[in-house]
Coordinates of C-alpha atoms in Angstrom, one line a residue:
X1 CA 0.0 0.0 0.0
X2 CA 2.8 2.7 0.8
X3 CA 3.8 1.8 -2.6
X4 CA 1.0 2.7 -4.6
X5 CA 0.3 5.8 -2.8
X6 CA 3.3 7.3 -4.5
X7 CA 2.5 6.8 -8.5
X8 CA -1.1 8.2 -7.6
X9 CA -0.2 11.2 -5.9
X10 CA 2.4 11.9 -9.4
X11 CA -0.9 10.7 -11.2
X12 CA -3.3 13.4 -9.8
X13 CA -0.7 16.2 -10.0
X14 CA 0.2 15.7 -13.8
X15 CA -3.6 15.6 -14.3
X16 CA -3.8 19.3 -12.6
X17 CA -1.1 20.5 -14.1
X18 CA -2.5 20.1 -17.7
X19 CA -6.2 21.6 -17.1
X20 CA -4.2 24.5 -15.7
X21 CA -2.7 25.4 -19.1
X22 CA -5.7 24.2 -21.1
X23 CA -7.4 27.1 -18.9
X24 CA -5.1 29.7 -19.4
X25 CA -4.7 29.0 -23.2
X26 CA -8.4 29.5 -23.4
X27 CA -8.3 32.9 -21.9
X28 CA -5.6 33.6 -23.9
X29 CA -7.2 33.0 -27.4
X30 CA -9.9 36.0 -26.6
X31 CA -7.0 38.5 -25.0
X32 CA -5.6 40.2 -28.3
X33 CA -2.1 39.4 -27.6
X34 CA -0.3 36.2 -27.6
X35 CA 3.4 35.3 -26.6
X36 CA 4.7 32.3 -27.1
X37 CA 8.5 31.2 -26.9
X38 CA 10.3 29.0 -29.2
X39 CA 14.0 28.5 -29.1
X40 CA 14.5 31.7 -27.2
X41 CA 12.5 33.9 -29.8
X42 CA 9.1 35.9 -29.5
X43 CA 5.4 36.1 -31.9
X44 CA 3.2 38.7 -31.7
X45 CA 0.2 37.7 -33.6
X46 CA -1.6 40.6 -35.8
X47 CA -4.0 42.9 -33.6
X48 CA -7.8 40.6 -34.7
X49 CA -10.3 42.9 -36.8
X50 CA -12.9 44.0 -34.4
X51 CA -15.6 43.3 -36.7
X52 CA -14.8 39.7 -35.4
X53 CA -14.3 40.5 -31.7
X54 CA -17.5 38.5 -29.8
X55 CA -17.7 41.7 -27.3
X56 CA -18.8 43.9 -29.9
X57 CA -22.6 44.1 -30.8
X58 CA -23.8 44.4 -34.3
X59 CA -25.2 47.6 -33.7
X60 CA -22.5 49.1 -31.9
X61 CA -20.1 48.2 -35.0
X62 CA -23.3 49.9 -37.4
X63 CA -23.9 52.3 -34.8
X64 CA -27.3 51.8 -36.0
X65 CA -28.4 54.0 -32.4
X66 CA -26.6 56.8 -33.2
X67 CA -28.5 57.9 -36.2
X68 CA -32.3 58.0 -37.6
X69 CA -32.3 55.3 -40.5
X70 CA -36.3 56.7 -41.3
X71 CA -34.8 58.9 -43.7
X72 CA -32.9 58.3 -46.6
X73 CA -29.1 58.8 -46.4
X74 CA -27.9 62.2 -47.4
X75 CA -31.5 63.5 -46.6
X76 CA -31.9 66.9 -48.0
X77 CA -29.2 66.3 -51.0
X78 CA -29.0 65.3 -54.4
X79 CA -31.2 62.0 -54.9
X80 CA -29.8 58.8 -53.6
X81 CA -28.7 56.4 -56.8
X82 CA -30.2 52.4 -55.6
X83 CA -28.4 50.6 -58.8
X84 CA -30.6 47.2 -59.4
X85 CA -29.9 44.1 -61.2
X86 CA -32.3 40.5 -61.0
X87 CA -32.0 36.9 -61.5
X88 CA -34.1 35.3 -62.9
X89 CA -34.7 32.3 -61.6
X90 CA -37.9 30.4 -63.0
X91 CA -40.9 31.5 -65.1
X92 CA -43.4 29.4 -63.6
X93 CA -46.6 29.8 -65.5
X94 CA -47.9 32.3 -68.1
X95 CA -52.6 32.4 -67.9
X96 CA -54.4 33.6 -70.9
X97 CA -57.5 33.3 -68.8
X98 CA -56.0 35.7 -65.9
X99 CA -53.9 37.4 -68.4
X100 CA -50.7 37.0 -65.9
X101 CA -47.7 35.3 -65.5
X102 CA -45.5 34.3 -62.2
X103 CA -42.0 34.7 -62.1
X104 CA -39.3 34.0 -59.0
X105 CA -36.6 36.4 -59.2
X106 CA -33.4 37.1 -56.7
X107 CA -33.6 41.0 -57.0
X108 CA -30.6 43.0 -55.5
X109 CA -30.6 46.8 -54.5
X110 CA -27.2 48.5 -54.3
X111 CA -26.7 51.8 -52.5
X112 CA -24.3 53.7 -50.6
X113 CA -25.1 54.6 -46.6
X114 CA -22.5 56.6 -45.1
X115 CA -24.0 56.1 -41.8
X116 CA -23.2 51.9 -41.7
X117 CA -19.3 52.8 -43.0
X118 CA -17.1 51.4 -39.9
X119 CA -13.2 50.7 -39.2
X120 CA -12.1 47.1 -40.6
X121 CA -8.5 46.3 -41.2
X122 CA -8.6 42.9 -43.0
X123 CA -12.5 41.7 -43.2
X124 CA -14.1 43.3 -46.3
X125 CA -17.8 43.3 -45.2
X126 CA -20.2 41.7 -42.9
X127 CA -23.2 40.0 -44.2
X128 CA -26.2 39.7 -42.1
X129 CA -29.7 38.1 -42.2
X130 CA -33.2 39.6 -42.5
X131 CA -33.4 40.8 -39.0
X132 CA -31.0 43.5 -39.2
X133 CA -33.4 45.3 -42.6
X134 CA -35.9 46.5 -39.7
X135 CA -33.3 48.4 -38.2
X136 CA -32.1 50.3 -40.9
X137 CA -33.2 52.3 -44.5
X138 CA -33.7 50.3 -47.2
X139 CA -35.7 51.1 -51.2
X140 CA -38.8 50.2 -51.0
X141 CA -39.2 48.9 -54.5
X142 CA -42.4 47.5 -55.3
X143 CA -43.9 46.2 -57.9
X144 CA -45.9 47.9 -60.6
X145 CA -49.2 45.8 -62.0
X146 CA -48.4 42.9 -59.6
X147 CA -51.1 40.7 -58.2
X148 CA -49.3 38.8 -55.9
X149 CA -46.1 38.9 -54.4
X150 CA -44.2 37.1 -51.8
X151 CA -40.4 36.6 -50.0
X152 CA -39.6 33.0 -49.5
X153 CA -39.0 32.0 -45.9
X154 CA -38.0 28.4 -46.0
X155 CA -36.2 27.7 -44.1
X156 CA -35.9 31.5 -42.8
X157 CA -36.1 34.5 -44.7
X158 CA -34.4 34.2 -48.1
X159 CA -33.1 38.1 -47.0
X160 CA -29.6 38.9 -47.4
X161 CA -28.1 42.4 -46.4
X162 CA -24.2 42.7 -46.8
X163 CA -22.4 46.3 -45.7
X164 CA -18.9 47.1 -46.9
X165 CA -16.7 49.2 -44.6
X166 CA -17.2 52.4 -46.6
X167 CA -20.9 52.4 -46.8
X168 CA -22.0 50.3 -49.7
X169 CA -24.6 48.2 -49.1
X170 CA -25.8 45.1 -50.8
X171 CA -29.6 44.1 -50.3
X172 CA -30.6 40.8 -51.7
X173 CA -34.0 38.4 -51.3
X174 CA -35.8 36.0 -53.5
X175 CA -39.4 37.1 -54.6
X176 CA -42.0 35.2 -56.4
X177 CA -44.5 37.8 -58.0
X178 CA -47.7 37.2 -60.0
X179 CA -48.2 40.4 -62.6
X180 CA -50.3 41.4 -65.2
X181 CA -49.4 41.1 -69.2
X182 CA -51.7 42.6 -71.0
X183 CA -52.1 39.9 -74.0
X184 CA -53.6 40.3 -77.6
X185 CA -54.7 36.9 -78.9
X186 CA -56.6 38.2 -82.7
X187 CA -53.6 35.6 -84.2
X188 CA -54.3 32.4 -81.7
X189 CA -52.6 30.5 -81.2
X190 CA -50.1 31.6 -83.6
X191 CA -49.2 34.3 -81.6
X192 CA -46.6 36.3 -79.6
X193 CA -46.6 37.7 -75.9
X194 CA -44.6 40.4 -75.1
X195 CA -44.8 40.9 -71.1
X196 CA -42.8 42.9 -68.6
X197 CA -42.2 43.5 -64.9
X198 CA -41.9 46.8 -63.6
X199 CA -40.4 48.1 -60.4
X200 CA -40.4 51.6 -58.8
X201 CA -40.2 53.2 -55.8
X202 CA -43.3 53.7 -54.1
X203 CA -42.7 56.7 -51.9
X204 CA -39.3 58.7 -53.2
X205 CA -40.0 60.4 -56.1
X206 CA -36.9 61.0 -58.9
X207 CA -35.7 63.7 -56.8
X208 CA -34.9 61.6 -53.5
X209 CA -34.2 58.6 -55.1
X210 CA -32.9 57.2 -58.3
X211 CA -33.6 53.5 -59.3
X212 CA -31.3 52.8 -62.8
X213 CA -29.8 49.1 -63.6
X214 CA -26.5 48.4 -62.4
X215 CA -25.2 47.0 -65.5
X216 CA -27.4 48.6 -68.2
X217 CA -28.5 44.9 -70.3
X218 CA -26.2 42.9 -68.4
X219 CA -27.7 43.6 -65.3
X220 CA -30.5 40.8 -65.9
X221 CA -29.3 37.2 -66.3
X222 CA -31.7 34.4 -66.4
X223 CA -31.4 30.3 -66.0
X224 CA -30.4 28.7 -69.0
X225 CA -32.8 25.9 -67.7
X226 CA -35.8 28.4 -68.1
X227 CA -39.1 26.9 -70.0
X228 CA -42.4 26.7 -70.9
X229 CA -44.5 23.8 -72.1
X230 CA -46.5 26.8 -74.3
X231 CA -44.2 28.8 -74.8
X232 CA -41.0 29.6 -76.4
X233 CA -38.9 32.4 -74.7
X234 CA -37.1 34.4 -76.9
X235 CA -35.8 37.1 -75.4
X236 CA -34.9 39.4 -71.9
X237 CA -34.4 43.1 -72.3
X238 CA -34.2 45.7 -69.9
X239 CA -35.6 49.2 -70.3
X240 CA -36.0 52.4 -67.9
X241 CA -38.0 55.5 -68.0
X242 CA -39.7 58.1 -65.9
X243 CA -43.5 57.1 -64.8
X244 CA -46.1 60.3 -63.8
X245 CA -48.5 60.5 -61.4
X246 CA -50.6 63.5 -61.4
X247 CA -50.8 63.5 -57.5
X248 CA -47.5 62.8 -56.1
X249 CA -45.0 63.5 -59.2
X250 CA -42.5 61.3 -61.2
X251 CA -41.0 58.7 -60.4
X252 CA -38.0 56.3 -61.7
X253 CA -39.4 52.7 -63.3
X254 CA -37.4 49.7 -64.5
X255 CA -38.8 47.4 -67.2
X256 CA -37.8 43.6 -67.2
X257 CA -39.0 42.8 -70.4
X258 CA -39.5 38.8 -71.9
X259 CA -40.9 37.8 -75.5
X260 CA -42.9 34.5 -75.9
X261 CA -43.9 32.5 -78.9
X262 CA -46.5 29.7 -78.6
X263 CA -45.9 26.4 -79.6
X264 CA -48.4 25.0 -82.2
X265 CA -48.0 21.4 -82.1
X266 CA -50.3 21.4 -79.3
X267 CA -53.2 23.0 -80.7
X268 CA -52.7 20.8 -84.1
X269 CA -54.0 17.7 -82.0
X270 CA -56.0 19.0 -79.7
X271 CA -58.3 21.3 -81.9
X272 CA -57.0 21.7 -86.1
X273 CA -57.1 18.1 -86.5
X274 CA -59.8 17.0 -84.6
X275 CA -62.1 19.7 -86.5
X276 CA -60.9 18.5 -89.7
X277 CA -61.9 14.7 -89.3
X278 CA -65.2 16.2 -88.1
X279 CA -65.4 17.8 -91.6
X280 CA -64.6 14.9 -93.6
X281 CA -66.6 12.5 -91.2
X282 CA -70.0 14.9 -92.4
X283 CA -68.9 14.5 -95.9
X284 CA -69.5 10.6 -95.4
X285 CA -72.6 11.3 -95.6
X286 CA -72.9 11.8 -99.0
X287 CA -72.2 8.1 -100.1
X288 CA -74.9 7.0 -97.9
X289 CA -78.0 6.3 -99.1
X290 CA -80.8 8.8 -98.9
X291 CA -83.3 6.6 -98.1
X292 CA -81.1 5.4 -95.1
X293 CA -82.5 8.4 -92.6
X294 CA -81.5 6.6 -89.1
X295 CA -77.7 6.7 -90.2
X296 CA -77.9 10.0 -91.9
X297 CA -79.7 11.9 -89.0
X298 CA -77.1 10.5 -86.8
X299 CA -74.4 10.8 -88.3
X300 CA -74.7 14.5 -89.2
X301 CA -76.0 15.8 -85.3
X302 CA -73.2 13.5 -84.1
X303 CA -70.3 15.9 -85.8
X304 CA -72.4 19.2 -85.2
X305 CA -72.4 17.9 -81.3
X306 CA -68.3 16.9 -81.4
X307 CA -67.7 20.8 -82.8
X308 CA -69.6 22.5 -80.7
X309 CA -67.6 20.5 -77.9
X310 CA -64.5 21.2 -79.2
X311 CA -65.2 25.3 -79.8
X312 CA -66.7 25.2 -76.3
X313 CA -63.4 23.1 -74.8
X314 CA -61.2 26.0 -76.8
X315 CA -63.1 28.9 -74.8
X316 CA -62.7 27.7 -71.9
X317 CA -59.2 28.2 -72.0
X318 CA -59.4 31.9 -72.8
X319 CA -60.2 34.8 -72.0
X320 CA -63.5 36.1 -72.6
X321 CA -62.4 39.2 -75.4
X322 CA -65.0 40.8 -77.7
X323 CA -62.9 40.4 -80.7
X324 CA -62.4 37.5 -83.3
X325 CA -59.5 35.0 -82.8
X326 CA -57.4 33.2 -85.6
X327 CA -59.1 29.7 -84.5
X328 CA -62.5 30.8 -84.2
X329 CA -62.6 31.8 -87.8
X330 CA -61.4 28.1 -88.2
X331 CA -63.5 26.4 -85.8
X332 CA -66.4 28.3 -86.7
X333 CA -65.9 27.3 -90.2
X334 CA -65.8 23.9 -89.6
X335 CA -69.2 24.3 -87.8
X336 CA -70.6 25.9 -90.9
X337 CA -69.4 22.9 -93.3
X338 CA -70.4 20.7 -90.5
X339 CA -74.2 22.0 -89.9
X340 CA -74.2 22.2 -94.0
X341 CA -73.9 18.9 -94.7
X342 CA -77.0 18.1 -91.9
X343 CA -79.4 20.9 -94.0
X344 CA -78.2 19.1 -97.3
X345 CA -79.5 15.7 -96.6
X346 CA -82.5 17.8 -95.1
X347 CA -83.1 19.5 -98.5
X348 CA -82.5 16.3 -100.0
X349 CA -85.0 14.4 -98.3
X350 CA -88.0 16.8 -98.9
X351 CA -87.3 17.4 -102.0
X352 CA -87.1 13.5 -103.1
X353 CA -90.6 13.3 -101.1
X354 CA -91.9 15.7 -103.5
X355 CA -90.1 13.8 -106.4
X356 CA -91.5 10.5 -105.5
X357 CA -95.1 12.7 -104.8
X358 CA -94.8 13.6 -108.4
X359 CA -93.8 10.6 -109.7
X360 CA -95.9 8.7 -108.4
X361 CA -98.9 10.5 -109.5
X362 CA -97.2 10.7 -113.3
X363 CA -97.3 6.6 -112.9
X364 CA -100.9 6.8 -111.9
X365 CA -101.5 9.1 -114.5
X366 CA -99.9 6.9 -117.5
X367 CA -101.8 3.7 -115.9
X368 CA -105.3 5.4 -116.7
X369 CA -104.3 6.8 -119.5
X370 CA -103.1 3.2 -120.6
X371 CA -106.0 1.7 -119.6
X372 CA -107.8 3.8 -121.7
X373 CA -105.9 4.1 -124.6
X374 CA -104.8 0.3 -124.7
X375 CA -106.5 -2.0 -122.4
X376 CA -110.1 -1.1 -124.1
X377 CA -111.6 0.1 -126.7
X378 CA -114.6 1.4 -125.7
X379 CA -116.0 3.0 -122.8
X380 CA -119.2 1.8 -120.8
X381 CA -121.9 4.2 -119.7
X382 CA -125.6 3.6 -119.0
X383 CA -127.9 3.2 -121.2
X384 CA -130.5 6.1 -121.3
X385 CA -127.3 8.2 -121.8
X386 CA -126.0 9.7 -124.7
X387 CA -122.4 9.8 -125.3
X388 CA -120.2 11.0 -128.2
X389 CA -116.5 11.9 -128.9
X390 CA -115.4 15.2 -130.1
X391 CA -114.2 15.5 -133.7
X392 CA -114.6 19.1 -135.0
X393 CA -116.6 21.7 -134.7
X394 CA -120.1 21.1 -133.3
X395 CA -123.4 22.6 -131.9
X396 CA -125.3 21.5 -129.5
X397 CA -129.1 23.1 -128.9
X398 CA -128.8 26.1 -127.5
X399 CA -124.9 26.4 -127.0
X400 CA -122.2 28.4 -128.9
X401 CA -119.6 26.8 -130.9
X402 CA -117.4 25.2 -128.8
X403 CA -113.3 24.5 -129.7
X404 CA -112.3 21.4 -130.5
X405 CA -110.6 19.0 -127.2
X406 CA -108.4 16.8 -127.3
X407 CA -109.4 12.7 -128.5
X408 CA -110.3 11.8 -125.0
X409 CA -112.6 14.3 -124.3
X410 CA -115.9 12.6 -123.5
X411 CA -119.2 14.3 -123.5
X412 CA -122.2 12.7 -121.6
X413 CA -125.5 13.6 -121.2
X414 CA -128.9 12.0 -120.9
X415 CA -132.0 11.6 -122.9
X416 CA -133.3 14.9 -121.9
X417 CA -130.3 16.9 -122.6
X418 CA -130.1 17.3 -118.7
X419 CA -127.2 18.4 -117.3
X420 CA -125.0 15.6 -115.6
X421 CA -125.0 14.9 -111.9
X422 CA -122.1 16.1 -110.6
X423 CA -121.7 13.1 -108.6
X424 CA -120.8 11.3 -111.9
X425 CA -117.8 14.2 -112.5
X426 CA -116.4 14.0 -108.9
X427 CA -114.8 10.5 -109.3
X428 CA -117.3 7.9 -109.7
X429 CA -116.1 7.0 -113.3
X430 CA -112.6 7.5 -112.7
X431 CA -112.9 11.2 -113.4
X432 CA -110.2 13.6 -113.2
X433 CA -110.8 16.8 -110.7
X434 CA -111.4 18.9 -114.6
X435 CA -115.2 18.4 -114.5
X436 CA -117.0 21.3 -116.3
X437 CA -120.5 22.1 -117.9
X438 CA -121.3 24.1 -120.4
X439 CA -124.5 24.7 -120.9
X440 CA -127.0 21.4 -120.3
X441 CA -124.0 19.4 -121.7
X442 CA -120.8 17.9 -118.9
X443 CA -117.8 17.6 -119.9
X444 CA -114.6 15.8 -118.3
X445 CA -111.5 14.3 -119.2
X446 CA -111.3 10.5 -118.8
X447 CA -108.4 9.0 -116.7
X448 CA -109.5 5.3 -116.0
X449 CA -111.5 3.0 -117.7
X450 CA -114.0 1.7 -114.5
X451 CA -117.4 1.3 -115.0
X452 CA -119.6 2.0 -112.4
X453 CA -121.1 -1.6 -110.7
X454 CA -124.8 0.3 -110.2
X455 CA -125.5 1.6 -113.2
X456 CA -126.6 -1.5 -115.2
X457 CA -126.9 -2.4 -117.5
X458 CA -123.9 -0.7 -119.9
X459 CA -123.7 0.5 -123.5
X460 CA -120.4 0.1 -125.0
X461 CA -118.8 3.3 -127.2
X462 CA -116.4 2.5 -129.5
X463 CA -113.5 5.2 -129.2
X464 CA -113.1 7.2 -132.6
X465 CA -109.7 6.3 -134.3
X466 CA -106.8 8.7 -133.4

């Protein structure tokens, strides 16, 4: 036992010894001076840049107490120059309904504040989060014609605010905005947009403050992996000029400005080719056979009903404008041809009805007549009648001369010289609806040979030779 009691004594000191100088190297690394000897010579380590001394408070470095950031630096001066440039980061979606599109940008302000300058020998700025913007002056850039408009704050608030030792002040964040594009669509969809985003200041005027872009053209740069399933972009520009307001005065306004060109491919399937079938599927029509109505009938209101769904499906889609579009003029077309062909077969159908009407009664007509003409010679009426053929000229007791009719002209009348019943015109022999009298003698033009069953018994009349 009184040999162990010596190693852990040793033990316990060496361990004390060491935390010692772990303790006092750790005070030393926050002191400012270190001395350390090596071979018998001394280091003295640069004097640390205060901008990196945990002591000192952010605002105490900014001074951000000492002064009144509510108005803009060199308040009462010339107007303060905010250079601007953006990143474009995604176009998301462009509406024809809305008439909008929705862009996320990274837009940076740049502007010098002499009242954030402090003393830094080595570190070049300090760049701080969102939390710092309250406490200090910043542009308030808004934007023109926007309808929504938000800063990201996953997982914090994409803010960024970096200040240079002399003043100059870098103030970034990332914004997705929804603006207005005021779109003309008379050649859809072979058209091209031209939209733009417009920022300005919404309280300083041009004479406190003066919004131009940093780098003139180069001062926008986009994504190369930037596009649109519609759309083909074609071109970022950048343009500036002053905007006037009647109440407050004029003020500075930057222009991002972005041409798109539609695609058509889309619109080929979805609507040009699908009208045309429709078109050519009415035409089918034709071949089919008038008398087949049930196929016809259908066929023509099912490709008036499969337009109208597809101009309907179209407007949906758009805007409601009160001018003509390059597709309605096609579309609507279509419809015409379409609804066409369905009055064709209806103009064909009534007028074969009346064709077969006519015929039919031109087939009746030549069956009399063929009856009378071939099937008998003679024609059968009572007996206490008197019946005789027109030749020539003639008289008849008490009547003028009357012109010669044709060979089948029959003149009846009875013993008496009565006039005929009219029952006997009106059908009863076969008559034809030109029953006439003149004078005590009837006259009507045969069209069937029938005899009548109740007038019995009958004298046959040779006809006269033609």
């Amino acid at each position: 036992m009184p040999y162990l009691t010596k190693p852990v004594i040793i033990l316990l000191c060496l361990v004390v010894t060491g935390e010692c100088r772990k303790h006092g190297h750790r005070e030393r690394r926050w002191t400012g001076t270190v001395e350390s000897e090596k071979h018998g010579t001394s280091l003295t380590k640069k004097p640390p840049d205060v901008t990196k001394s945990r002591k000192m408070k952010t605002e105490h470095l900014l001074r951000v107490d000492d002064h009144d950031f509510t108005m803009r630096p060199a308040f009462g001066g010339p107007a303060i120059p905010v250079g601007v440039d953006v990143q474009v980061e995604s176009l998301d979606s462009i509406s024809e309904v809305d008439m909008d599109f929705t862009m996320t940008l990274y837009l940076r302000h740049y502007w010098k504040d002499e009242r954030l300058s402090f003393t830094s020998s080595t570190n070049k700025s300090m760049t701080f989060d969102g939390r710092l913007v309250k406490k200090i002056w910043v542009p308030d850039v808004f934007f023109v014609h926007s309808k929504r408009s938000f800063i990201h704050d996953t997982t914090t608030d994409n803010i960024m605010l970096r200040v240079f030792p002399d003043g100059h002040v870098l103030y970034s964040l990332r914004v997705t905005v929804t603006a207005a594009c005021n779109m003309d669509f008379s050649r859809f969809p072979l058209d091209s947009q031209t939209c733009s985003l417009e920022l300005e200041s919404y309280a300083y005027t041009d004479e406190d403050l003066m919004l131009y872009w940093k780098s003139g053209d180069e001062s926008l740069s986009t994504d190369d992996r930037i596009s649109l399933s519609q759309f083909l972009i074609q071109k970022f520009h950048t343009t500036s000029r002053l905007a006037f307001y009647s109440s407050t005065g004029w003020y500075n306004r930057l222009y991002i400005n972005f041409t798109l060109r539609r695609h058509i491919f889309f619109f080929l399937l979805q609507t040009y080719f699908p009208a045309t079938l429709m078109v050519m599927l009415s035409w089918v029509s034709f071949w089919i056979d008038r008398r087949a109505v049930p196929a016809r009938v259908s066929l023509g209101i099912t490709t008036v009903l499969t337009m109208s769904t597809i101009i309907t499906g179209v407007n949906a889609s758009m805007p409601r404008v009160s001018y003509i579009k390059a597709v309605d003029i096609y579309l609507w077309v279509s419809f015409v041809f379409v609804f066409l062909s369905v009055l064709e077969y209806a103009a064909v159908n009534y007028l074969s009805t009346v064709q077969d009407r006519r015929e039919r009664k031109m087939r009746e007509r030549a069956r009399s007549q063929n009856l009378v003409h071939k099937v008998t010679d003679y024609i059968l009426v009572p007996p206490h009648w008197r019946a005789f053929w027109w030749t020539g000229f003639d008289k008849v007791s008490g009547l003028s001369t009357i012109q010669r009719p044709p060979p089948t002209l029959l003149c009846l009348s009875d013993a008496n010289n009565l006039p005929v019943p009219t029952c006997m015109g009106g059908g009863r022999l076969g008559c034809s609806s030109g029953f006439r009298r003149l004078g005590r003698i009837a006259t009507f033009h045969i069209t069937t040979a029938t005899a009548l069953p109740d007038l019995l018994p009958y004298t046959p009349i040779n006809r006269p030779a033609q």
